[in-house]
PDB file of C-alpha atoms in Angstrom:
ATOM      1  CA  VAL A1265     111.931  76.832  88.738  1.00  0.00           C
ATOM      2  CA  ALA A1266     110.501  77.092  85.382  1.00  0.00           C
ATOM      3  CA  MET A1267     107.493  79.392  85.030  1.00  0.00           C
ATOM      4  CA  GLY A1268     106.432  78.412  81.557  1.00  0.00           C
ATOM      5  CA  SER A1269     105.691  75.366  79.501  1.00  0.00           C
ATOM      6  CA  SER A1270     108.512  75.971  77.205  1.00  0.00           C
ATOM      7  CA  ALA A1271     111.639  77.941  76.779  1.00  0.00           C
ATOM      8  CA  VAL A1272     109.957  80.853  75.120  1.00  0.00           C
ATOM      9  CA  THR A1273     107.101  81.080  77.648  1.00  0.00           C
ATOM     10  CA  ASP A1274     109.616  80.735  80.462  1.00  0.00           C
ATOM     11  CA  VAL A1275     111.358  83.833  79.046  1.00  0.00           C
ATOM     12  CA  LEU A1276     108.161  85.762  78.477  1.00  0.00           C
ATOM     13  CA  SER A1277     107.128  85.086  81.931  1.00  0.00           C
ATOM     14  CA  SER A1278     109.998  87.425  83.215  1.00  0.00           C
ATOM     15  CA  TYR A1279     108.343  90.183  81.480  1.00  0.00           C
ATOM     16  CA  PHE A1280     104.446  89.665  81.464  1.00  0.00           C
ATOM     17  CA  GLY A1281     102.351  88.109  84.200  1.00  0.00           C
ATOM     18  CA  ASP A1282     101.231  88.444  87.752  1.00  0.00           C
ATOM     19  CA  VAL A1283     104.227  88.055  90.128  1.00  0.00           C
ATOM     20  CA  ASN A1284     102.050  87.058  93.146  1.00  0.00           C
ATOM     21  CA  GLU A1285     100.593  84.267  90.884  1.00  0.00           C
ATOM     22  CA  GLN A1286     104.059  83.155  89.956  1.00  0.00           C
ATOM     23  CA  VAL A1287     105.098  82.998  93.451  1.00  0.00           C
ATOM     24  CA  ALA A1288     102.080  81.073  94.478  1.00  0.00           C
ATOM     25  CA  ASN A1289     102.849  78.523  91.772  1.00  0.00           C
ATOM     26  CA  VAL A1290     106.516  78.256  92.992  1.00  0.00           C
ATOM     27  CA  CYS A1291     105.270  77.537  96.527  1.00  0.00           C
ATOM     28  CA  GLU A1292     102.994  74.916  95.224  1.00  0.00           C
ATOM     29  CA  THR A1293     105.843  73.245  93.086  1.00  0.00           C
ATOM     30  CA  LEU A1294     108.315  73.296  96.133  1.00  0.00           C
ATOM     31  CA  ARG A1295     105.349  72.106  98.595  1.00  0.00           C
ATOM     32  CA  THR A1296     104.770  68.724  96.461  1.00  0.00           C
ATOM     33  CA  SER A1297     108.500  68.022  95.465  1.00  0.00           C
ATOM     34  CA  MET A1298     109.556  64.925  97.140  1.00  0.00           C
ATOM     35  CA  GLN A1299     113.211  65.802  96.329  1.00  0.00           C
ATOM     36  CA  LEU A1300     113.163  69.084  98.353  1.00  0.00           C
ATOM     37  CA  ARG A1301     111.115  67.662 101.407  1.00  0.00           C
ATOM     38  CA  ARG A1302     114.238  68.240 103.778  1.00  0.00           C
ATOM     39  CA  GLY A1303     114.534  71.942 102.562  1.00  0.00           C
ATOM     40  CA  TYR A1304     116.666  73.650  99.928  1.00  0.00           C
ATOM     41  CA  ASN A1305     118.954  76.188  99.303  1.00  0.00           C
ATOM     42  CA  ALA A1306     117.848  79.154  96.612  1.00  0.00           C
ATOM     43  CA  VAL A1307     119.803  81.450  94.376  1.00  0.00           C
ATOM     44  CA  GLY A1308     117.995  84.430  92.836  1.00  0.00           C
ATOM     45  CA  PHE A1309     119.220  86.332  89.984  1.00  0.00           C
ATOM     46  CA  SER A1310     118.326  89.946  89.275  1.00  0.00           C
ATOM     47  CA  GLN A1311     114.510  90.364  89.862  1.00  0.00           C
ATOM     48  CA  GLY A1312     114.377  86.585  90.777  1.00  0.00           C
ATOM     49  CA  SER A1313     115.995  87.669  93.967  1.00  0.00           C
ATOM     50  CA  GLN A1314     112.959  89.424  95.408  1.00  0.00           C
ATOM     51  CA  PHE A1315     110.657  86.886  93.717  1.00  0.00           C
ATOM     52  CA  LEU A1316     112.471  84.031  95.717  1.00  0.00           C
ATOM     53  CA  ARG A1317     112.311  86.163  98.811  1.00  0.00           C
ATOM     54  CA  ALA A1318     108.644  86.429  98.554  1.00  0.00           C
ATOM     55  CA  VAL A1319     108.560  82.355  98.282  1.00  0.00           C
ATOM     56  CA  VAL A1320     110.467  82.263 101.598  1.00  0.00           C
ATOM     57  CA  GLN A1321     108.318  84.961 103.349  1.00  0.00           C
ATOM     58  CA  ARG A1322     105.082  83.464 102.318  1.00  0.00           C
ATOM     59  CA  CYS A1323     105.648  79.891 102.313  1.00  0.00           C
ATOM     60  CA  ASN A1324     108.616  78.795 104.550  1.00  0.00           C
ATOM     61  CA  HIS A1325     106.267  77.883 107.452  1.00  0.00           C
ATOM     62  CA  VAL A1326     104.325  75.537 105.170  1.00  0.00           C
ATOM     63  CA  GLY A1327     107.504  73.788 103.817  1.00  0.00           C
ATOM     64  CA  PRO A1328     109.699  72.859 102.465  1.00  0.00           C
ATOM     65  CA  ARG A1329     111.950  75.148 104.266  1.00  0.00           C
ATOM     66  CA  ALA A1330     114.540  77.397 102.574  1.00  0.00           C
ATOM     67  CA  HIS A1331     117.907  77.186 104.435  1.00  0.00           C
ATOM     68  CA  THR A1332     120.161  79.782 102.514  1.00  0.00           C
ATOM     69  CA  LEU A1333     118.707  82.389 100.114  1.00  0.00           C
ATOM     70  CA  VAL A1334     121.561  84.213  98.000  1.00  0.00           C
ATOM     71  CA  SER A1335     120.376  87.290  96.123  1.00  0.00           C
ATOM     72  CA  ILE A1336     122.513  88.348  93.058  1.00  0.00           C
ATOM     73  CA  GLY A1337     121.895  91.864  91.783  1.00  0.00           C
ATOM     74  CA  GLY A1338     118.251  91.845  93.014  1.00  0.00           C
ATOM     75  CA  GLN A1339     115.916  94.856  93.677  1.00  0.00           C
ATOM     76  CA  HIS A1340     114.676  94.414  96.991  1.00  0.00           C
ATOM     77  CA  GLN A1341     113.590  97.992  97.187  1.00  0.00           C
ATOM     78  CA  GLY A1342     112.400  98.082  93.770  1.00  0.00           C
ATOM     79  CA  VAL A1343     113.688 100.368  90.950  1.00  0.00           C
ATOM     80  CA  MET A1344     113.167 104.104  90.758  1.00  0.00           C
ATOM     81  CA  SER A1345     113.811 104.613  87.124  1.00  0.00           C
ATOM     82  CA  LEU A1346     114.757 102.905  83.735  1.00  0.00           C
ATOM     83  CA  PRO A1347     118.117 101.214  83.419  1.00  0.00           C
ATOM     84  CA  GLY A1348     121.030 103.741  83.016  1.00  0.00           C
ATOM     85  CA  CYS A1349     119.162 106.531  84.300  1.00  0.00           C
ATOM     86  CA  SER A1350     120.549 107.589  87.504  1.00  0.00           C
ATOM     87  CA  PRO A1351     118.730 110.327  89.765  1.00  0.00           C
ATOM     88  CA  ASP A1352     121.056 112.989  88.390  1.00  0.00           C
ATOM     89  CA  GLY A1353     120.671 111.814  84.947  1.00  0.00           C
ATOM     90  CA  GLY A1354     119.522 114.856  83.586  1.00  0.00           C
ATOM     91  CA  LEU A1355     116.301 116.070  81.540  1.00  0.00           C
ATOM     92  CA  PRO A1356     116.106 113.052  79.387  1.00  0.00           C
ATOM     93  CA  CYS A1357     116.155 110.490  82.238  1.00  0.00           C
ATOM     94  CA  THR A1358     113.742 112.708  84.414  1.00  0.00           C
ATOM     95  CA  ALA A1359     111.272 112.919  81.662  1.00  0.00           C
ATOM     96  CA  MET A1360     111.480 109.096  81.234  1.00  0.00           C
ATOM     97  CA  GLN A1361     111.196 108.392  84.802  1.00  0.00           C
ATOM     98  CA  ALA A1362     107.928 110.731  85.114  1.00  0.00           C
ATOM     99  CA  LEU A1363     106.475 108.734  82.186  1.00  0.00           C
ATOM    100  CA  ALA A1364     107.418 105.386  83.693  1.00  0.00           C
ATOM    101  CA  SER A1365     105.819 106.715  87.016  1.00  0.00           C
ATOM    102  CA  ARG A1366     102.592 107.726  85.242  1.00  0.00           C
ATOM    103  CA  GLY A1367     101.955 104.202  83.700  1.00  0.00           C
ATOM    104  CA  ALA A1368     103.509 101.908  86.014  1.00  0.00           C
ATOM    105  CA  TYR A1369     100.719 102.113  88.598  1.00  0.00           C
ATOM    106  CA  LEU A1370      97.668 101.620  86.242  1.00  0.00           C
ATOM    107  CA  PRO A1371      95.749  98.401  87.261  1.00  0.00           C
ATOM    108  CA  PHE A1372      96.285  97.147  83.690  1.00  0.00           C
ATOM    109  CA  VAL A1373      99.912  97.394  83.945  1.00  0.00           C
ATOM    110  CA  GLN A1374     100.301  96.156  87.491  1.00  0.00           C
ATOM    111  CA  SER A1375      98.518  93.093  86.576  1.00  0.00           C
ATOM    112  CA  ARG A1376     100.605  92.302  83.463  1.00  0.00           C
ATOM    113  CA  VAL A1377     103.998  93.844  83.423  1.00  0.00           C
ATOM    114  CA  VAL A1378     106.348  92.256  85.906  1.00  0.00           C
ATOM    115  CA  GLN A1379     108.928  95.071  86.126  1.00  0.00           C
ATOM    116  CA  ALA A1380     106.053  97.585  87.048  1.00  0.00           C
ATOM    117  CA  GLN A1381     105.338  95.425  90.053  1.00  0.00           C
ATOM    118  CA  TYR A1382     108.543  96.496  91.522  1.00  0.00           C
ATOM    119  CA  PHE A1383     108.672 100.079  90.427  1.00  0.00           C
ATOM    120  CA  LYS A1384     108.961 102.414  93.270  1.00  0.00           C
ATOM    121  CA  ASP A1385     108.858 106.125  92.661  1.00  0.00           C
ATOM    122  CA  PRO A1386     110.097 108.236  95.516  1.00  0.00           C
ATOM    123  CA  TRP A1387     108.124 111.064  94.227  1.00  0.00           C
ATOM    124  CA  ASN A1388     104.932 109.020  93.945  1.00  0.00           C
ATOM    125  CA  LEU A1389     104.874 107.057  97.094  1.00  0.00           C
ATOM    126  CA  ASP A1390     101.168 107.450  97.436  1.00  0.00           C
ATOM    127  CA  ALA A1391     100.428 105.803  94.107  1.00  0.00           C
ATOM    128  CA  TYR A1392     103.117 103.045  94.835  1.00  0.00           C
ATOM    129  CA  MET A1393     101.417 102.318  98.206  1.00  0.00           C
ATOM    130  CA  ALA A1394      98.034 102.271  96.766  1.00  0.00           C
ATOM    131  CA  HIS A1395      98.374 100.421  93.555  1.00  0.00           C
ATOM    132  CA  GLY A1396     101.489  98.403  93.896  1.00  0.00           C
ATOM    133  CA  VAL A1397     100.424  94.834  93.784  1.00  0.00           C
ATOM    134  CA  PHE A1398     103.652  93.034  94.925  1.00  0.00           C
ATOM    135  CA  LEU A1399     106.399  95.089  96.335  1.00  0.00           C
ATOM    136  CA  PRO A1400     104.528  97.139  99.068  1.00  0.00           C
ATOM    137  CA  ASP A1401     103.154  93.810 100.301  1.00  0.00           C
ATOM    138  CA  VAL A1402     106.322  91.571 100.266  1.00  0.00           C
ATOM    139  CA  ASN A1403     108.216  94.315 102.147  1.00  0.00           C
ATOM    140  CA  ASN A1404     105.387  94.623 104.733  1.00  0.00           C
ATOM    141  CA  GLU A1405     105.126  98.394 104.198  1.00  0.00           C
ATOM    142  CA  ARG A1406     101.384  98.730 104.412  1.00  0.00           C
ATOM    143  CA  ASP A1407      99.655  99.137 107.837  1.00  0.00           C
ATOM    144  CA  ASN A1408      98.526  95.609 108.221  1.00  0.00           C
ATOM    145  CA  LYS A1409     101.699  93.985 108.542  1.00  0.00           C
ATOM    146  CA  SER A1410     102.302  90.129 108.351  1.00  0.00           C
ATOM    147  CA  LYS A1411     103.955  88.686 111.282  1.00  0.00           C
ATOM    148  CA  GLN A1412     104.482  85.539 109.171  1.00  0.00           C
ATOM    149  CA  TYR A1413     106.666  87.174 106.565  1.00  0.00           C
ATOM    150  CA  ALA A1414     108.977  88.392 109.313  1.00  0.00           C
ATOM    151  CA  ALA A1415     109.083  85.019 111.151  1.00  0.00           C
ATOM    152  CA  ASN A1416     109.616  83.145 107.676  1.00  0.00           C
ATOM    153  CA  LEU A1417     112.511  85.349 106.532  1.00  0.00           C
ATOM    154  CA  ALA A1418     114.154  85.324 110.036  1.00  0.00           C
ATOM    155  CA  SER A1419     113.993  81.502 109.922  1.00  0.00           C
ATOM    156  CA  LEU A1420     116.651  81.438 107.194  1.00  0.00           C
ATOM    157  CA  GLU A1421     120.058  80.007 108.167  1.00  0.00           C
ATOM    158  CA  ARG A1422     121.620  82.807 106.047  1.00  0.00           C
ATOM    159  CA  PHE A1423     120.359  85.570 103.623  1.00  0.00           C
ATOM    160  CA  VAL A1424     123.300  86.553 101.308  1.00  0.00           C
ATOM    161  CA  MET A1425     122.762  89.813  99.159  1.00  0.00           C
ATOM    162  CA  PHE A1426     125.122  90.603  96.312  1.00  0.00           C
ATOM    163  CA  ARG A1427     125.527  94.154  94.737  1.00  0.00           C
ATOM    164  CA  PHE A1428     127.225  94.876  91.413  1.00  0.00           C
ATOM    165  CA  ASP A1429     129.689  97.815  92.101  1.00  0.00           C
ATOM    166  CA  ASP A1430     128.891  99.176  88.507  1.00  0.00           C
ATOM    167  CA  ASP A1431     125.414  98.430  88.147  1.00  0.00           C
ATOM    168  CA  ASP A1432     123.431 100.788  86.021  1.00  0.00           C
ATOM    169  CA  MET A1433     120.535  98.374  85.329  1.00  0.00           C
ATOM    170  CA  VAL A1434     119.182  98.619  88.812  1.00  0.00           C
ATOM    171  CA  VAL A1435     118.600 102.304  89.768  1.00  0.00           C
ATOM    172  CA  PRO A1436     119.460 102.683  92.659  1.00  0.00           C
ATOM    173  CA  ARG A1437     122.214  99.950  92.798  1.00  0.00           C
ATOM    174  CA  ASP A1438     121.932  99.604  96.478  1.00  0.00           C
ATOM    175  CA  SER A1439     118.540  98.180  96.093  1.00  0.00           C
ATOM    176  CA  SER A1440     120.325  95.112  95.956  1.00  0.00           C
ATOM    177  CA  TRP A1441     121.197  95.748  99.694  1.00  0.00           C
ATOM    178  CA  PHE A1442     117.619  97.132 100.560  1.00  0.00           C
ATOM    179  CA  GLY A1443     118.871 100.900 100.011  1.00  0.00           C
ATOM    180  CA  PHE A1444     116.222 103.253  98.906  1.00  0.00           C
ATOM    181  CA  TYR A1445     116.608 106.498  97.219  1.00  0.00           C
ATOM    182  CA  ASN A1446     114.074 108.901  99.001  1.00  0.00           C
ATOM    183  CA  GLY A1447     114.111 111.502  96.196  1.00  0.00           C
ATOM    184  CA  THR A1448     117.113 113.450  97.776  1.00  0.00           C
ATOM    185  CA  ALA A1449     119.522 110.884  99.133  1.00  0.00           C
ATOM    186  CA  LEU A1450     120.209 107.113  99.425  1.00  0.00           C
ATOM    187  CA  VAL A1451     118.901 105.733 102.696  1.00  0.00           C
ATOM    188  CA  PRO A1452     120.760 102.622 103.747  1.00  0.00           C
ATOM    189  CA  LEU A1453     118.805  99.679 105.144  1.00  0.00           C
ATOM    190  CA  GLU A1454     119.790 100.397 108.903  1.00  0.00           C
ATOM    191  CA  GLN A1455     118.158 103.928 108.779  1.00  0.00           C
ATOM    192  CA  GLN A1456     114.821 102.654 107.378  1.00  0.00           C
ATOM    193  CA  ARG A1457     111.803 101.555 109.558  1.00  0.00           C
ATOM    194  CA  LEU A1458     111.931  98.323 107.530  1.00  0.00           C
ATOM    195  CA  TYR A1459     115.070  97.513 109.586  1.00  0.00           C
ATOM    196  CA  THR A1460     114.487  99.418 112.838  1.00  0.00           C
ATOM    197  CA  GLU A1461     110.991  98.102 113.214  1.00  0.00           C
ATOM    198  CA  ASP A1462     112.018  94.855 111.821  1.00  0.00           C
ATOM    199  CA  TRP A1463     109.158  94.418 109.373  1.00  0.00           C
ATOM    200  CA  ILE A1464     110.441  91.446 107.362  1.00  0.00           C
ATOM    201  CA  GLY A1465     112.906  89.873 109.798  1.00  0.00           C
ATOM    202  CA  LEU A1466     116.134  91.540 108.319  1.00  0.00           C
ATOM    203  CA  ARG A1467     117.290  93.112 111.735  1.00  0.00           C
ATOM    204  CA  LYS A1468     116.930  89.748 113.487  1.00  0.00           C
ATOM    205  CA  LEU A1469     119.047  88.121 110.877  1.00  0.00           C
ATOM    206  CA  ASP A1470     121.473  90.956 110.989  1.00  0.00           C
ATOM    207  CA  GLU A1471     122.008  91.054 114.700  1.00  0.00           C
ATOM    208  CA  SER A1472     122.555  87.235 114.755  1.00  0.00           C
ATOM    209  CA  GLY A1473     125.255  87.352 111.914  1.00  0.00           C
ATOM    210  CA  ARG A1474     123.017  85.720 109.230  1.00  0.00           C
ATOM    211  CA  LEU A1475     122.670  88.821 106.987  1.00  0.00           C
ATOM    212  CA  VAL A1476     125.464  89.063 104.478  1.00  0.00           C
ATOM    213  CA  ARG A1477     126.229  91.979 102.206  1.00  0.00           C
ATOM    214  CA  ALA A1478     128.750  91.456  99.633  1.00  0.00           C
ATOM    215  CA  SER A1479     129.974  93.326  96.353  1.00  0.00           C
ATOM    216  CA  ILE A1480     130.820  92.024  93.061  1.00  0.00           C
ATOM    217  CA  GLU A1481     133.026  94.036  90.492  1.00  0.00           C
ATOM    218  CA  GLY A1482     131.333  94.995  87.294  1.00  0.00           C
ATOM    219  CA  ARG A1483     127.970  95.695  85.717  1.00  0.00           C
ATOM    220  CA  HIS A1484     124.703  93.858  86.145  1.00  0.00           C
ATOM    221  CA  MET A1485     124.853  90.324  86.008  1.00  0.00           C
ATOM    222  CA  HIS A1486     128.405  90.207  84.684  1.00  0.00           C
ATOM    223  CA  PHE A1487     130.207  87.371  86.242  1.00  0.00           C
ATOM    224  CA  SER A1488     131.961  84.168  85.484  1.00  0.00           C
ATOM    225  CA  GLN A1489     131.139  80.397  86.140  1.00  0.00           C
ATOM    226  CA  GLU A1490     134.354  80.373  87.875  1.00  0.00           C
ATOM    227  CA  TRP A1491     133.449  83.373  90.122  1.00  0.00           C
ATOM    228  CA  PHE A1492     129.984  81.698  90.942  1.00  0.00           C
ATOM    229  CA  GLU A1493     131.474  78.614  92.055  1.00  0.00           C
ATOM    230  CA  GLU A1494     134.093  80.087  94.250  1.00  0.00           C
ATOM    231  CA  HIS A1495     132.179  82.949  95.810  1.00  0.00           C
ATOM    232  CA  VAL A1496     128.633  81.419  95.840  1.00  0.00           C
ATOM    233  CA  LEU A1497     128.472  77.707  95.385  1.00  0.00           C
ATOM    234  CA  TRP A1498     131.409  76.786  97.748  1.00  0.00           C
ATOM    235  CA  LYS A1499     131.274  79.785 100.026  1.00  0.00           C
ATOM    236  CA  TYR A1500     127.552  79.559 101.103  1.00  0.00           C
ATOM    237  CA  LEU A1501     125.880  76.561  99.537  1.00  0.00           C
ATOM    238  CA  ALA A1502     128.046  73.442  99.214  1.00  0.00           C
ATOM    239  CA  GLY A1503     130.425  74.127 102.306  1.00  0.00           C
ATOM    240  CA  GLN A1504     133.927  72.859 102.617  1.00  0.00           C
ATOM    241  CA  GLY A1505     132.804  69.527 103.992  1.00  0.00           C
ATOM    242  CA  PHE A1506     131.197  68.892 100.644  1.00  0.00           C
ATOM    243  CA  ARG A1507     133.911  70.209  98.611  1.00  0.00           C
ATOM    244  CA  GLN A1508     136.458  68.003 100.197  1.00  0.00           C
ATOM    245  CA  ARG A1509     134.312  64.875  99.316  1.00  0.00           C
ATOM    246  CA  LEU A1510     134.704  65.606  95.472  1.00  0.00           C
ATOM    247  CA  PRO A1511     137.438  64.117  93.308  1.00  0.00           C
ATOM    248  CA  ALA A1512     140.455  66.559  92.971  1.00  0.00           C
ATOM    249  CA  SER A1513     139.729  67.186  89.460  1.00  0.00           C
ATOM    250  CA  ALA A1514     136.129  68.607  89.962  1.00  0.00           C
TER     251      ALA A1514
END
């Protein structure tokens, strides 16, 4: 779904803008699409993964209905540092992380810089919860939780999450699987209240076999068209029945 009126503005919208407004615009575009009135499958690349998840959580009950959501290299628990800066990255990374956290939660930045809207500093969670305009809401972390978010995500036929094995762009890389670094250790999804209390429907999906976690060799967003066709298109979207109807040369 294009977010701008031209190729240039579409790219700029990946860096600047209000994510909540962008999600609302996508919901409206989908709602008025006659081609998608029977539903659709969606693939999110990098930050598009959590943005499409927000579309599902906020709008799936309105329609059209998403059937399968595929996330490739998403940041579902946000990012806690700059690309290439792991928690043990030394003094330069520590200094850059502190500077990023100080600026990310300013209202001016939150309303205009896309990446700031999913920045989750484990050492400054109070500011994240108080001032984060996107991720705390879409992950249903605040006290006033939306039951609709959980019902909508759990209505998916399948939610597939791919993580890049050598990802140094997404910190921590396991954010692609909802892993969260709490300041001292990585906490997997199953050990978080997000899962145990099923804030957004992930536990329901998992217990019914509809939550898939898969790995991709290599760094962030490094994959071929052949890999995508084999491991995403045919495996999760088109299905074997559709594949068999295609000409042998396709």
